[in-house]
Amino acid sequence: MICIHKNKEKTGILFVCLGNICRSPMAEFLFRDLLTQRGLNERFYVASAATSREELGNPVHPGTRKKLAEKGISCTGKHACQLSPADYQRYDWLLGMDSGNIRDMLRILGGDSDGKVRRLLDFSARPRDIADPWFTGNFDVTYADIEEGCLALLDFLLVEEAGR
Ligand code: 4NP
């Protein structure tokens, strides 16, 4: 399943996790909301994908849906899709949630020759993995981590863009 096509006018961001039902859709819709709040939607395209095939086609996990709804953010219509090698050219940044995701992403993508693959929280002052609420059951901690990562990512992208 293809999530979105590359558009050279805009910066493409792909969030990636194991199942694409908990963390990466949370990041996708939180980041989109951040862009909307700041009037930056036109400058980016944003999507999310899984490294595994476990949840392909499934909707966002109820725990993530509830957490996003608490913040007034809808993720209606999102279904899990899988990372493909072609995504490397479609996106400018491919952001995993934890070190295991990065390992799996590099395997699927066949490497990272352009240095586009990072953990989301590598952009924060405290680089670390984002725990998987599918295992922990704690969507609050994951949301706080993802919000920290998305804010740090946006700051980084705006500084990077200003320097071009
Ligand atoms: P996510 O969580 O990677 O944050 O979407 C998971 C969801 C499903 C599975 C693993 C992790 N699973 O194995 O089905």
CSV table of C-alpha atoms and ligand atoms in Angstrom, one decimal:
chain,number,residue,atom,x,y,z
A,1,MET,CA,0.0,0.0,0.0
A,2,ILE,CA,1.4,3.4,-1.0
A,3,CYS,CA,0.9,6.1,1.6
A,4,ILE,CA,1.7,9.2,-0.4
A,5,HIS,CA,3.8,10.4,-3.3
A,6,LYS,CA,6.8,12.6,-3.1
A,7,ASN,CA,6.3,16.3,-4.0
A,8,LYS,CA,9.5,18.2,-4.5
A,9,GLU,CA,7.9,21.5,-3.4
A,10,LYS,CA,7.4,20.2,0.1
A,11,THR,CA,9.3,18.3,2.8
A,12,GLY,CA,8.1,14.7,3.3
A,13,ILE,CA,8.0,13.2,6.7
A,14,LEU,CA,7.3,9.5,7.3
A,15,PHE,CA,6.9,8.2,10.9
A,16,VAL,CA,7.6,4.5,11.3
A,17,CYS,CA,6.9,1.9,14.0
A,18,LEU,CA,6.4,-1.8,14.3
A,19,GLY,CA,2.7,-2.1,13.7
A,20,ASN,CA,1.6,1.4,12.4
A,21,ILE,CA,-1.4,1.3,14.7
A,22,CYS,CA,-0.1,2.9,18.0
A,23,ARG,CA,3.0,5.1,17.9
A,24,SER,CA,3.6,6.2,14.3
A,25,PRO,CA,0.0,7.2,13.6
A,26,MET,CA,0.0,9.1,16.9
A,27,ALA,CA,3.1,10.9,15.6
A,28,GLU,CA,1.6,11.5,12.2
A,29,PHE,CA,-1.6,13.1,13.4
A,30,LEU,CA,0.0,15.0,16.3
A,31,PHE,CA,2.6,16.4,13.9
A,32,ARG,CA,-0.1,17.3,11.3
A,33,ASP,CA,-2.1,19.1,14.1
A,34,LEU,CA,1.1,21.0,15.0
A,35,LEU,CA,1.5,22.1,11.4
A,36,THR,CA,-2.1,23.2,11.2
A,37,GLN,CA,-1.8,25.2,14.4
A,38,ARG,CA,1.2,27.0,13.0
A,39,GLY,CA,-0.2,27.4,9.5
A,40,LEU,CA,2.6,25.2,8.0
A,41,ASN,CA,0.5,22.5,6.3
A,42,GLU,CA,1.4,23.6,2.8
A,43,ARG,CA,5.1,23.1,3.4
A,44,PHE,CA,5.0,19.4,4.4
A,45,TYR,CA,3.4,16.1,3.6
A,46,VAL,CA,3.2,13.6,6.4
A,47,ALA,CA,2.4,9.9,6.6
A,48,SER,CA,3.2,6.8,8.7
A,49,ALA,CA,4.0,3.1,8.1
A,50,ALA,CA,4.9,-0.2,9.7
A,51,THR,CA,8.0,-2.3,9.5
A,52,SER,CA,5.9,-5.5,10.2
A,53,ARG,CA,2.9,-7.0,8.4
A,54,GLU,CA,1.0,-7.8,11.6
A,55,GLU,CA,-1.6,-5.1,11.4
A,56,LEU,CA,-1.7,-4.2,7.7
A,57,GLY,CA,-5.1,-2.6,6.8
A,58,ASN,CA,-6.2,-2.3,10.4
A,59,PRO,CA,-7.4,1.0,11.9
A,60,VAL,CA,-5.5,3.0,14.6
A,61,HIS,CA,-5.4,1.3,18.0
A,62,PRO,CA,-8.3,2.5,20.3
A,63,GLY,CA,-5.7,3.7,22.9
A,64,THR,CA,-4.1,6.0,20.4
A,65,ARG,CA,-7.5,7.1,19.0
A,66,LYS,CA,-8.6,8.0,22.5
A,67,LYS,CA,-5.5,9.9,23.4
A,68,LEU,CA,-5.6,11.9,20.1
A,69,ALA,CA,-9.4,12.5,20.6
A,70,GLU,CA,-8.6,13.9,24.1
A,71,LYS,CA,-6.5,16.5,22.3
A,72,GLY,CA,-9.2,17.2,19.7
A,73,ILE,CA,-7.3,15.3,17.0
A,74,SER,CA,-9.0,12.9,14.6
A,75,CYS,CA,-7.2,10.0,12.8
A,76,THR,CA,-10.3,8.7,11.0
A,77,GLY,CA,-9.5,6.9,7.8
A,78,LYS,CA,-6.0,5.9,8.7
A,79,HIS,CA,-5.2,2.2,8.1
A,80,ALA,CA,-1.9,0.5,8.7
A,81,CYS,CA,0.4,0.3,5.7
A,82,GLN,CA,3.9,-1.1,5.3
A,83,LEU,CA,7.2,0.7,4.7
A,84,SER,CA,8.6,-0.1,1.2
A,85,PRO,CA,12.0,0.5,-0.3
A,86,ALA,CA,10.5,3.2,-2.6
A,87,ASP,CA,9.6,5.3,0.5
A,88,TYR,CA,13.3,6.2,0.8
A,89,GLN,CA,13.0,8.4,-2.3
A,90,ARG,CA,9.5,9.7,-1.5
A,91,TYR,CA,10.4,11.2,1.9
A,92,ASP,CA,13.0,13.5,3.2
A,93,TRP,CA,13.0,12.1,6.7
A,94,LEU,CA,12.0,8.6,7.9
A,95,LEU,CA,11.6,8.6,11.6
A,96,GLY,CA,11.5,5.4,13.7
A,97,MET,CA,10.2,5.3,17.3
A,98,ASP,CA,12.8,3.0,18.7
A,99,SER,CA,16.2,1.3,17.9
A,100,GLY,CA,14.4,-1.9,16.8
A,101,ASN,CA,12.4,0.1,14.3
A,102,ILE,CA,15.7,1.7,12.9
A,103,ARG,CA,17.2,-1.8,12.5
A,104,ASP,CA,14.1,-3.0,10.7
A,105,MET,CA,13.9,0.1,8.5
A,106,LEU,CA,17.5,-0.2,7.4
A,107,ARG,CA,16.8,-3.8,6.4
A,108,ILE,CA,13.7,-2.9,4.4
A,109,LEU,CA,15.3,0.3,2.8
A,110,GLY,CA,18.6,-1.4,2.1
A,111,GLY,CA,20.6,1.2,4.1
A,112,ASP,CA,20.5,5.0,4.6
A,113,SER,CA,22.9,6.5,2.0
A,114,ASP,CA,21.4,10.0,2.4
A,115,GLY,CA,21.2,10.0,6.2
A,116,LYS,CA,17.4,10.4,6.3
A,117,VAL,CA,16.7,7.7,8.9
A,118,ARG,CA,16.5,8.8,12.6
A,119,ARG,CA,14.7,8.0,15.8
A,120,LEU,CA,12.1,10.7,16.5
A,121,LEU,CA,13.6,11.5,19.9
A,122,ASP,CA,17.1,11.9,18.4
A,123,PHE,CA,15.9,15.5,17.7
A,124,SER,CA,15.2,16.1,21.4
A,125,ALA,CA,17.6,17.2,24.1
A,126,ARG,CA,17.3,13.7,25.6
A,127,PRO,CA,17.7,11.2,22.7
A,128,ARG,CA,15.9,7.9,23.5
A,129,ASP,CA,13.5,5.2,22.4
A,130,ILE,CA,9.7,5.7,22.6
A,131,ALA,CA,8.1,2.8,24.5
A,132,ASP,CA,5.5,0.8,22.7
A,133,PRO,CA,2.1,1.1,24.3
A,134,TRP,CA,1.0,-2.1,22.6
A,135,PHE,CA,3.2,-3.8,25.2
A,136,THR,CA,3.2,-1.3,28.1
A,137,GLY,CA,-0.5,-0.3,27.9
A,138,ASN,CA,0.6,3.3,28.8
A,139,PHE,CA,-0.5,5.7,26.0
A,140,ASP,CA,0.0,8.8,28.2
A,141,VAL,CA,3.8,8.4,28.5
A,142,THR,CA,4.0,7.5,24.8
A,143,TYR,CA,1.9,10.6,23.9
A,144,ALA,CA,4.2,12.9,26.0
A,145,ASP,CA,7.3,11.4,24.4
A,146,ILE,CA,5.9,11.8,20.9
A,147,GLU,CA,4.8,15.3,21.5
A,148,GLU,CA,8.3,16.1,22.7
A,149,GLY,CA,9.8,14.5,19.6
A,150,CYS,CA,7.4,16.2,17.2
A,151,LEU,CA,8.1,19.7,18.7
A,152,ALA,CA,11.8,19.1,18.5
A,153,LEU,CA,11.5,17.8,15.0
A,154,LEU,CA,9.6,20.8,13.8
A,155,ASP,CA,12.1,23.2,15.4
A,156,PHE,CA,14.9,21.3,13.6
A,157,LEU,CA,13.1,21.3,10.2
A,158,LEU,CA,12.4,25.1,10.4
A,159,VAL,CA,16.0,25.9,11.3
A,160,GLU,CA,17.2,23.6,8.5
A,161,GLU,CA,14.8,25.2,6.0
A,162,ALA,CA,15.8,28.7,7.0
A,163,GLY,CA,19.5,27.8,6.4
A,164,ARG,CA,18.9,26.5,2.8
B,1,4NP,P1,3.2,0.1,17.3
B,1,4NP,O1,2.7,-1.0,18.3
B,1,4NP,O2,4.4,-0.4,16.7
B,1,4NP,O3,3.4,1.3,18.2
B,1,4NP,O4,2.0,0.3,16.3
B,1,4NP,C1,2.5,-2.4,17.9
B,1,4NP,C2,1.2,-2.7,17.4
B,1,4NP,C3,1.0,-4.1,17.0
B,1,4NP,C4,2.1,-5.0,17.1
B,1,4NP,C5,3.3,-4.6,17.7
B,1,4NP,C6,3.5,-3.3,18.1
B,1,4NP,N1,1.8,-6.3,16.7
B,1,4NP,O5,2.8,-7.1,16.8
B,1,4NP,O6,0.8,-6.7,16.2
